[in-house]
């Protein structure tokens, strides 16, 4: 069970690098969706018994992260009719190097944090830290609003990975609430993206420079 | 009296507002719900009930010490809101009114949350619910501010979730059950896994510090407060920031219980001083009087953070300061909104002589400015004096000296800007705009009431509030 889980975490970490290297918005959105679905399956692997609430959260995650959120983003992209190429602040090669360095640092850092015996050998902590770092690189290093939202989603995915360590301890109500919050959050972001597009006729956040000291 | 009513009444009001057909009468729901909320809060404050330690949500001593201030602030803003929305008939207010009520409900939930996950959910939901409030004006600048608010606030709040999980894992690793109620975490004390507790503290401090607006995570604040309507600024500065502050207080108590009190205190004092210093520098430079209020708010958050870092007596003073800051800041935001509307602009390059165009608001604005810069005899003077005295008494002489220096710089910055706005001859453009927005009683009185309450708080701090603050301190530091 642990091996399968680690395989999936490794896949999510690979998808991080793919997200950092992708030069087109649809690819980036698809990568984030795939990562979300990978994450959604994990609770089923961790919880050994078949329990309805876990299945429900797992299903909701797969649908939410894999289908609802990406289709919201795609719709925003279509209505905004934006150029599909991603223009980076931080180039693709430097982003990839940062991502790879971050992944190595995450593995090293997680050695310093003591784990429970049943989590020993699990890749969840390094996977979580690497995803959080990847999310930050995308948030800082991309200029289009939608690619920044994708960065935010990868950051959230990292936190979700970490949350899996606690899945047996925290009531699922909390997990469900968190998932709901994230979905509503992306929905609200989608609306704002739409308004920014109408107000500025662009989704290039470099144009949002009126407010500064 | 059930404290859950504090959450459900505003939510019911929000639903009603969403269904209410008329744009003209809908805003009256704000003061009606606000009044009900204040009455219930005051009843609960007067007759506190025993709290089940394991409960996830309760009107516990900390909520009792802070939530009434938020409720009173909301009531005054709500009255102002009725008259404000009357001036804006061209914009539909359905979403605005219902979201403002939702924010009140979520603030009540956040202040009463005794569970880390629940607290996180309420804070995140407040962030999202306030988004439509910020871009109410619908200008491109407002959307720019909203985007920055969402992105910076969203990232911060995400990190605080990660911090919450780390604290949960600290409990699991330490042999606990991973129960995320603050009572359970505090009772586990030094058995919590130390590396995880410290990781959690860093992440939670960054996360809730972003929401509070501590430097260097304050960057969303000037944009948001500058573009949002006055009542929204008042609620953000006096209500939303206090939820983040109480969140930090609750986590800080866990840190103290786990034996890391010294580190936690030092980081709070350090961040507080940095916030005060950064705010003072920007206050000396800015030319925009709504952004000025934002930097002043960053400064006040620094004051709170330093107070909280000074231990029991400092915490008591910080809770006092939550009250004086919420009331005074509320008054300032409302009078600044009046001036901004009548002047049609916000920077010293375009605005001057407002004492002849809007004499009452200008008087309130100047008085409020003196109050917030800790001039006697208003609330902030007494609460900040107490923090400084605690600082010197507890051997933090350098920090207290820097604290006073930053207050002085901020005073220079604020007076410079406020008098540039108020004095002199009004501009021709402002004269035309000023005629369209006369000062009515509904736009002046809420600000007067808030300022009067701040004065009353300073001169005659009521015994019941002193008790409430002491009870909150002994909730957070049970051993002392």
XYZ file of C-alpha atoms in Angstrom:
693
model
C 0.000 0.000 0.000
C 2.778 2.364 0.986
C 4.595 1.700 -2.300
C 1.547 2.511 -4.392
C 1.021 5.676 -2.385
C 4.658 6.689 -2.814
C 4.355 6.020 -6.527
C 1.399 8.400 -6.725
C 3.211 11.047 -4.646
C 6.206 10.680 -6.949
C 3.876 11.173 -9.897
C 2.483 14.332 -8.323
C 6.044 15.588 -7.853
C 6.767 14.857 -11.499
C 3.667 16.777 -12.484
C 5.049 19.731 -10.506
C 8.054 19.815 -12.811
C 5.821 19.428 -15.856
C 3.773 22.401 -14.674
C 6.917 24.472 -14.271
C 8.098 23.564 -17.754
C 4.866 23.892 -19.678
C 4.657 26.839 -22.024
C 0.986 26.729 -22.891
C -1.993 27.446 -20.647
C -4.138 24.424 -21.633
C -1.225 22.101 -20.840
C -0.735 23.777 -17.479
C -4.419 23.463 -16.605
C -4.417 19.804 -17.670
C -1.333 19.121 -15.549
C -2.956 20.686 -12.498
C -6.150 18.696 -13.118
C -4.210 15.444 -13.399
C -2.340 16.228 -10.186
C -5.636 16.957 -8.442
C -7.080 13.600 -9.541
C -3.926 11.763 -8.430
C -4.357 13.377 -5.033
C -8.009 12.444 -4.933
C -7.288 8.717 -5.143
C -4.827 8.766 -2.244
C -7.278 8.740 0.696
C -8.605 5.397 -0.566
C -5.103 3.931 -0.362
C -4.427 5.274 3.119
C -7.665 4.211 4.749
C -7.450 0.416 4.786
C -11.149 -0.214 5.457
C -13.923 0.763 3.127
C -15.656 3.754 4.706
C -18.304 5.835 3.059
C -17.121 9.273 4.226
C -13.614 8.626 2.899
C -14.975 7.458 -0.432
C -17.153 10.543 -0.562
C -14.274 12.951 0.133
C -12.119 11.100 -2.361
C -14.817 11.278 -5.017
C -15.460 14.968 -4.300
C -11.741 15.720 -4.597
C -11.416 13.918 -7.924
C -14.472 15.688 -9.329
C -13.617 19.071 -7.810
C -9.914 19.217 -8.565
C -10.011 17.142 -11.708
C -13.109 18.444 -13.401
C -14.965 21.427 -11.853
C -11.993 23.698 -11.159
C -10.204 23.010 -14.487
C -13.402 23.603 -16.444
C -13.901 26.900 -14.577
C -10.379 27.879 -15.576
C -10.882 26.788 -19.172
C -14.066 28.805 -19.376
C -12.308 31.872 -17.984
C -9.591 31.331 -20.568
C -12.074 31.031 -23.421
C -14.283 33.991 -22.473
C -11.242 36.119 -21.903
C -10.028 34.980 -25.322
C -6.441 35.267 -24.231
C -3.268 34.244 -25.880
C -2.506 30.674 -24.884
C 1.233 31.120 -24.597
C 2.552 31.633 -21.084
C 4.911 34.564 -20.751
C 7.106 33.910 -17.743
C 8.851 36.401 -15.473
C 11.142 33.563 -14.483
C 12.053 31.612 -17.633
C 11.133 27.955 -18.054
C 14.630 26.589 -17.540
C 15.289 28.635 -14.378
C 11.817 27.655 -13.081
C 12.602 23.997 -13.693
C 15.941 24.341 -11.966
C 14.246 26.063 -9.034
C 11.646 23.307 -8.941
C 14.255 20.551 -9.049
C 16.342 22.282 -6.397
C 13.214 22.770 -4.318
C 12.355 19.083 -4.584
C 15.824 18.073 -3.398
C 15.625 20.626 -0.581
C 12.197 19.294 0.378
C 13.550 15.751 0.667
C 16.487 16.976 2.740
C 14.312 19.176 4.936
C 11.794 16.450 5.683
C 14.652 14.356 7.134
C 14.883 16.930 9.919
C 11.250 16.507 10.919
C 10.418 13.458 13.033
C 7.709 11.184 11.602
C 5.488 8.584 13.199
C 6.641 4.988 12.685
C 3.732 4.237 10.361
C 4.699 7.179 8.141
C 8.391 6.295 7.965
C 9.480 5.964 4.377
C 6.466 7.853 3.161
C 7.018 10.519 0.539
C 4.066 12.621 1.695
C 6.096 15.278 3.540
C 8.702 15.899 0.798
C 5.904 15.767 -1.801
C 3.926 18.358 0.118
C 6.878 20.706 0.586
C 7.946 20.362 -3.058
C 4.438 21.189 -4.263
C 4.210 24.219 -1.983
C 7.529 25.480 -3.381
C 6.409 24.798 -6.960
C 3.226 26.725 -6.283
C 5.257 29.678 -5.062
C 7.505 29.645 -8.133
C 4.452 29.699 -10.389
C 2.748 32.423 -8.327
C 5.791 34.661 -8.521
C 7.160 33.673 -11.899
C 4.145 33.848 -14.203
C 2.424 36.937 -15.549
C -1.031 35.721 -16.551
C -3.735 35.624 -13.918
C -4.785 32.076 -14.851
C -1.290 30.663 -14.560
C -1.035 32.305 -11.134
C -4.271 30.581 -10.163
C -2.711 27.285 -11.289
C 0.232 28.049 -9.022
C -2.160 28.641 -6.169
C -3.834 25.295 -6.881
C -0.523 23.436 -6.822
C 0.252 25.123 -3.502
C -3.118 23.940 -2.201
C -2.374 20.447 -3.518
C 0.814 20.431 -1.490
C -1.125 21.280 1.637
C -3.655 18.569 0.811
C -0.794 16.038 0.564
C 0.328 17.044 4.022
C -3.219 16.830 5.295
C -3.280 13.151 4.288
C -0.915 12.433 7.206
C -3.735 13.482 9.483
C -6.615 11.812 7.701
C -7.125 9.217 10.428
C -7.048 11.833 13.179
C -9.089 14.792 11.935
C -12.769 14.357 11.395
C -13.710 14.321 7.749
C -15.964 17.286 8.328
C -12.846 19.423 8.407
C -11.517 17.924 5.172
C -14.834 18.445 3.466
C -15.006 22.044 4.678
C -11.504 22.732 3.426
C -12.297 21.263 0.031
C -15.431 23.377 -0.194
C -13.486 26.495 0.723
C -10.904 25.868 -1.974
C -13.537 25.277 -4.631
C -15.457 28.406 -3.705
C -12.150 30.254 -3.628
C -11.325 29.304 -7.181
C -14.854 30.193 -8.207
C -14.460 33.670 -6.729
C -11.039 34.010 -8.357
C -12.678 33.054 -11.655
C -15.201 35.854 -11.320
C -12.498 38.383 -10.522
C -10.405 37.176 -13.469
C -13.409 37.831 -15.668
C -13.867 41.341 -14.254
C -10.179 42.156 -14.611
C -10.370 41.063 -18.222
C -13.296 43.412 -18.820
C -11.754 46.325 -16.954
C -8.219 46.092 -18.338
C -8.887 44.224 -21.581
C -6.079 41.875 -20.597
C -5.211 39.262 -18.045
C -1.607 40.299 -17.860
C -1.025 41.081 -14.203
C 1.926 43.275 -15.201
C -0.707 45.830 -16.174
C -2.006 45.957 -12.610
C 0.418 48.640 -11.568
C -1.680 51.683 -10.714
C -1.580 50.928 -7.023
C 1.922 51.221 -5.717
C 3.972 53.452 -3.532
C -28.884 32.976 25.400
C -27.295 30.771 22.788
C -24.052 32.077 21.347
C -24.735 30.270 18.064
C -27.403 32.897 17.424
C -24.522 35.317 16.830
C -23.627 33.258 13.793
C -27.040 32.251 12.532
C -28.862 35.575 12.824
C -26.426 37.329 10.436
C -26.594 34.353 8.047
C -30.392 34.471 8.087
C -30.161 38.218 7.496
C -27.840 37.594 4.563
C -30.301 35.153 2.989
C -33.129 37.586 3.549
C -31.080 40.358 1.954
C -30.390 38.161 -1.050
C -34.099 37.544 -1.486
C -35.253 41.094 -0.664
C -36.750 42.718 -3.751
C -36.075 46.414 -3.246
C -32.648 48.038 -3.504
C -33.955 51.067 -1.635
C -35.142 49.334 1.547
C -32.670 46.429 1.652
C -29.855 48.330 3.439
C -32.092 48.681 6.526
C -31.429 44.984 7.161
C -27.860 45.959 8.103
C -28.702 47.989 11.241
C -31.548 45.624 12.203
C -29.263 42.573 12.187
C -26.435 44.633 13.682
C -28.638 45.725 16.573
C -29.816 42.179 17.259
C -26.197 40.999 17.191
C -25.019 43.731 19.564
C -27.862 43.093 22.015
C -27.091 39.359 22.139
C -23.346 39.957 22.467
C -23.838 42.415 25.326
C -26.228 40.019 27.103
C -23.667 37.228 26.771
C -20.937 39.535 27.985
C -22.860 40.577 31.080
C -23.798 37.008 32.029
C -21.008 34.709 30.827
C -21.773 31.024 30.753
C -19.529 28.127 31.588
C -17.779 26.720 28.535
C -17.453 23.014 27.845
C -13.672 22.602 27.362
C -14.144 20.148 24.510
C -16.564 22.299 22.539
C -15.536 23.392 19.070
C -17.399 26.645 19.177
C -18.311 28.672 22.245
C -18.501 32.193 23.614
C -15.370 31.642 25.694
C -13.506 34.348 27.655
C -11.370 35.341 24.652
C -14.434 35.761 22.437
C -16.086 37.677 25.261
C -13.089 40.001 25.480
C -13.017 40.886 21.769
C -16.252 40.105 19.921
C -18.371 42.888 21.515
C -16.004 45.506 20.055
C -16.509 44.044 16.583
C -20.258 43.960 17.095
C -20.456 47.614 18.163
C -18.254 48.606 15.237
C -20.528 46.704 12.865
C -23.644 48.362 14.251
C -22.205 51.852 13.697
C -20.984 50.919 10.207
C -24.405 49.441 9.447
C -26.201 52.695 10.281
C -23.690 54.572 8.153
C -24.175 51.971 5.412
C -27.878 52.785 5.053
C -27.083 56.404 4.236
C -24.016 55.522 2.208
C -25.926 53.134 -0.058
C -28.619 55.784 -0.495
C -25.957 57.951 -2.125
C -25.112 55.142 -4.537
C -28.490 54.358 -6.131
C -26.810 53.521 -9.447
C -25.119 50.404 -8.072
C -27.164 47.331 -7.108
C -26.556 46.522 -3.438
C -27.966 42.997 -3.157
C -24.568 41.283 -3.076
C -23.029 44.053 -0.957
C -25.617 43.895 1.825
C -25.809 40.117 1.975
C -22.027 39.701 1.930
C -21.560 42.314 4.646
C -23.982 40.350 6.833
C -22.223 37.097 5.938
C -18.950 38.668 7.029
C -20.502 39.511 10.410
C -21.688 35.915 10.853
C -18.306 34.508 9.882
C -16.479 36.942 12.157
C -18.656 35.737 15.029
C -17.812 32.148 14.073
C -14.096 32.902 13.833
C -13.957 34.626 17.217
C -15.762 31.737 18.867
C -13.830 28.928 17.161
C -11.973 26.753 19.615
C -10.892 24.298 16.922
C -7.984 25.029 14.602
C -9.729 23.678 11.497
C -12.940 25.540 12.177
C -10.994 28.725 12.823
C -9.221 28.304 9.503
C -12.468 27.739 7.637
C -14.073 30.864 9.105
C -11.039 33.013 8.308
C -10.845 31.717 4.743
C -14.569 32.242 4.281
C -14.317 35.817 5.614
C -11.587 36.477 3.069
C -13.772 35.208 0.246
C -16.955 36.893 1.469
C -15.270 40.285 1.630
C -14.169 40.120 -2.029
C -17.410 41.581 -3.476
C -17.297 44.295 -0.807
C -13.865 45.460 -1.911
C -14.734 45.862 -5.589
C -18.126 47.455 -4.886
C -17.063 50.621 -6.692
C -16.391 48.622 -9.847
C -13.441 50.703 -11.033
C -10.387 49.093 -12.651
C -8.369 50.160 -9.613
C -10.847 48.378 -7.356
C -10.414 45.143 -9.339
C -6.667 45.495 -9.203
C -6.868 45.858 -5.419
C -9.211 42.859 -5.195
C -6.842 40.697 -7.217
C -3.931 41.540 -4.956
C -6.111 40.959 -1.881
C -7.156 37.532 -3.165
C -3.710 36.441 -4.205
C -1.766 37.639 -1.162
C -4.556 36.808 1.293
C -5.207 33.436 -0.341
C -1.559 32.422 -0.210
C -1.284 33.540 3.400
C -4.371 31.672 4.446
C -3.133 28.564 2.603
C 0.083 28.670 4.616
C -1.887 28.921 7.831
C -3.717 25.731 6.840
C -0.368 24.018 6.386
C 0.592 25.343 9.821
C -2.608 23.966 11.309
C -1.797 20.523 9.888
C 1.728 20.750 11.296
C 0.296 21.475 14.727
C -2.019 18.492 14.327
C 0.937 16.325 13.424
C 2.864 17.672 16.411
C 0.068 16.294 18.533
C 0.051 12.904 16.760
C 3.833 12.585 16.917
C 3.731 13.483 20.589
C 1.419 10.574 21.310
C -1.786 12.571 21.217
C -4.891 11.921 19.205
C -4.416 14.743 16.708
C -7.352 16.567 18.251
C -7.191 20.127 16.916
C -9.161 21.865 19.661
C -7.027 24.422 21.446
C -7.903 22.928 24.826
C -6.560 19.526 23.790
C -3.417 21.021 22.243
C -2.703 23.116 25.341
C -3.247 20.202 27.703
C -0.757 18.129 25.720
C 1.768 20.887 26.466
C 5.423 19.909 26.288
C 4.551 16.442 25.001
C 3.855 17.994 21.582
C 6.615 17.201 19.102
C 8.882 20.267 19.301
C 10.195 20.524 15.695
C 6.635 20.322 14.397
C 5.355 22.905 16.877
C 8.001 25.390 15.753
C 7.311 24.720 12.063
C 3.620 25.237 12.765
C 4.301 28.509 14.580
C 6.263 29.939 11.643
C 3.586 28.971 9.130
C 0.653 30.081 11.272
C 2.334 33.374 12.093
C 2.954 34.072 8.401
C -0.569 32.964 7.497
C -2.611 34.774 10.109
C -0.053 37.605 10.100
C -0.909 38.154 6.439
C -4.578 38.365 7.330
C -3.749 40.736 10.184
C -1.491 42.826 7.982
C 1.823 42.566 9.839
C 4.859 43.715 7.856
C 6.283 42.335 5.594
C 3.004 40.535 4.701
C 1.007 43.781 4.699
C 1.248 44.561 0.969
C -2.449 43.953 0.228
C -3.584 46.421 2.859
C -2.935 49.861 1.309
C -4.469 48.826 -2.014
C -7.515 47.240 -0.439
C -8.245 49.944 2.123
C -7.573 52.601 -0.498
C -10.110 51.235 -2.989
C -12.804 49.734 -0.761
C -15.712 51.865 0.490
C -15.206 53.421 3.940
C -17.461 51.020 5.820
C -15.687 48.033 4.302
C -12.327 49.487 5.308
C -13.647 49.990 8.825
C -14.888 46.392 9.063
C -11.649 44.988 7.624
C -9.426 47.087 9.889
C -11.522 46.668 13.033
C -13.138 43.263 12.526
C -11.291 40.926 10.169
C -7.857 41.797 11.533
C -9.027 41.063 15.080
C -10.070 37.535 14.095
C -6.563 36.939 12.781
C -5.155 38.452 15.973
C -7.205 36.192 18.245
C -6.125 33.249 16.068
C -2.498 34.173 16.708
C -3.268 34.560 20.424
C -4.800 31.094 20.615
C -1.861 29.514 18.791
C 0.560 31.520 20.940
C -1.056 30.021 24.029
C -0.335 26.535 22.638
C 3.290 27.557 22.062
C 3.566 28.815 25.644
C 2.030 25.605 26.960
C 4.509 23.555 24.918
C 7.447 25.378 26.503
C 8.320 27.566 23.517
C 6.920 30.768 24.998
C 10.205 32.656 24.805
C 10.679 32.059 21.061
C 7.051 32.911 20.370
C 7.252 36.134 22.404
C 10.422 37.225 20.654
C 9.019 36.636 17.178
C 5.855 38.542 18.062
C 7.830 41.509 19.402
C 10.196 41.440 16.414
C 7.407 41.327 13.837
C 5.481 43.971 15.753
C 8.430 46.371 15.777
C 9.103 45.728 12.088
C 5.451 46.461 11.290
C 5.527 49.688 13.280
C 8.754 50.784 11.644
C 7.674 49.979 8.074
C 4.314 51.657 8.666
C 5.972 54.757 10.097
C 8.252 55.053 7.063
C 5.346 54.760 4.635
C 3.269 57.169 6.703
C 6.022 59.727 6.283
C 5.944 59.272 2.509
C 2.389 58.621 1.363
C 0.231 61.359 -0.158
C -3.048 59.448 -0.197
C -5.168 59.738 2.928
C -7.024 56.439 2.486
C -3.759 54.551 2.059
C -2.560 56.463 5.115
C -5.293 54.740 7.124
C -4.008 51.384 5.876
C -0.457 52.086 7.027
C -1.798 53.330 10.315
C -3.605 50.005 10.605
C -0.345 48.129 9.941
C 1.147 50.176 12.773
C -1.713 49.311 15.142
C -1.317 45.610 14.303
C 2.333 45.992 15.264
C 1.233 47.461 18.600
C -1.080 44.486 19.187
C 1.633 42.020 18.294
C 4.133 43.640 20.667
C 1.546 43.691 23.446
C 0.859 40.000 22.931
C 4.586 39.258 23.049
C 5.019 40.871 26.473
C 3.205 38.171 28.438
C 0.194 38.418 30.726
C 0.031 42.159 31.489
C 0.989 42.998 27.900
C -1.727 40.727 26.597
C -4.259 42.485 28.809
C -3.140 45.802 27.331
C -3.300 44.333 23.821
C -6.927 43.280 24.346
C -7.627 46.815 25.576
C -5.939 48.069 22.417
C -8.109 45.827 20.225
C -11.093 47.787 21.560
C -9.563 51.213 21.256
C -8.192 50.475 17.792
C -11.472 49.035 16.445
C -13.562 51.958 17.677
C -11.131 54.745 16.736
C -10.214 53.244 13.367
C -13.898 52.765 12.571
C -14.574 56.430 13.216
C -11.602 57.474 11.073
C -12.616 55.307 8.113
C -16.170 56.659 8.156
C -15.131 60.314 8.303
C -12.431 59.702 5.686
C -15.124 58.206 3.440
C -17.176 61.408 3.755
C -14.165 63.569 2.918
C -13.157 61.361 0.015
C -16.632 61.570 -1.516
C -16.933 65.327 -1.118
C -13.415 65.966 -2.418
C -13.670 63.580 -5.356
C -9.989 62.671 -4.882
C -7.639 61.188 -2.325
C -4.171 62.666 -2.521
C -2.743 65.854 -1.086
C -2.013 66.948 -4.671
C -5.720 67.160 -5.395
C -7.382 67.737 -2.041
C -7.105 70.600 0.418
C -9.279 72.924 2.448
C -11.780 70.259 3.419
C -12.478 72.060 6.704
C -14.594 74.558 4.773
C -16.321 72.014 2.506
C -17.040 69.277 5.044
C -16.477 70.983 8.408
C -17.980 68.233 10.586
C -16.220 65.335 8.887
C -12.954 67.279 8.901
C -13.278 67.932 12.630
C -13.991 64.245 13.235
C -11.085 63.246 11.023
C -8.635 65.481 12.885
C -9.930 64.384 16.291
C -9.800 60.742 15.217
C -6.242 61.246 13.972
C -5.189 62.594 17.371
C -6.956 59.667 19.021
C -5.242 57.003 16.918
C -1.809 58.585 17.371
C -2.284 58.004 21.104
C -3.044 61.522 22.279
C -4.826 61.635 25.641
C -7.574 61.173 26.700
C -8.735 58.670 24.061
C -8.601 54.874 24.352
C -5.407 54.264 22.316
C -3.391 56.542 24.633
C -4.180 54.440 27.678
C -3.761 51.059 25.986
C -0.439 52.008 24.383
C 0.786 53.595 27.606
C 0.052 50.333 29.354
C 2.003 48.389 26.720
C 5.008 50.701 27.076
C 4.902 50.466 30.863
C 4.676 46.681 30.708
C 7.568 46.691 28.261
C 9.839 48.701 30.560
C 8.729 46.753 33.638
C 9.468 43.386 32.000
C 12.963 44.368 30.919
C 12.223 45.109 27.257
C 13.696 48.608 27.443
C 15.121 48.640 23.900
C 11.913 47.339 22.342
C 9.873 49.886 24.304
C 12.177 52.685 23.213
C 11.853 51.670 19.561
C 8.087 51.403 20.064
C 7.964 55.026 21.255
C 10.219 56.155 18.401
C 7.947 54.547 15.795
C 4.871 56.093 17.417
C 6.543 59.492 17.164
C 7.420 59.032 13.468
C 3.889 57.881 12.735
C 2.531 60.918 14.549
C 4.584 63.220 12.324
C 3.457 61.373 9.185
C -0.215 61.391 10.104
C -0.418 65.036 11.205
C 1.442 66.176 8.078
C -1.034 64.461 5.786
C -4.229 65.169 7.732
C -3.569 68.887 8.026
C -2.615 69.114 4.338
C -6.075 67.714 3.544
C -7.999 69.791 6.035
C -6.264 73.176 5.850
C -5.936 75.651 3.026
C -8.288 76.621 0.231
C -10.587 74.060 -1.342
C -9.920 73.115 -4.972
C -12.433 74.139 -7.636
C -13.227 70.501 -8.528
C -13.902 69.661 -4.895
C -16.334 72.560 -4.550
C -18.528 71.068 -7.290
C -18.368 67.520 -5.888
C -18.928 68.728 -2.326
C -22.303 70.211 -3.211
C -23.524 66.827 -4.400
C -22.683 65.124 -1.110
C -23.896 67.251 1.792
C -23.078 66.050 5.313
C -26.214 64.430 6.679
C -26.704 63.300 10.261
C -26.652 59.629 9.186
C -23.153 60.016 7.767
C -21.771 61.917 10.772
C -23.381 60.361 13.843
C -21.943 56.813 13.532
C -18.468 58.287 13.400
C -19.226 60.562 16.388
C -20.553 57.607 18.386
C -17.462 55.503 17.685
C -15.143 58.322 18.666
C -17.174 59.033 21.810
C -16.947 55.346 22.739
C -13.188 55.473 22.266
C -13.054 58.500 24.591
C -15.283 56.781 27.138
C -13.138 53.664 26.956
C -10.058 55.725 27.733
C -11.517 57.784 30.565
C -13.787 55.276 32.265
C -12.724 51.782 31.234
C -15.773 49.827 32.455
C -15.189 47.250 35.169
C -16.929 44.539 33.152
C -14.454 44.962 30.300
C -11.499 44.826 32.682
C -12.892 41.563 34.036
C -13.445 40.212 30.532
C -9.854 40.975 29.546
C -8.467 39.422 32.741
C -10.565 36.309 32.155
C -9.218 36.057 28.614
C -5.643 36.376 29.870
C -6.180 33.586 32.372
C -7.770 31.443 29.662
C -4.659 31.829 27.496
C -2.127 31.549 30.338
C -3.793 29.141 32.789
C -0.657 28.713 34.895
C 0.005 32.388 35.707
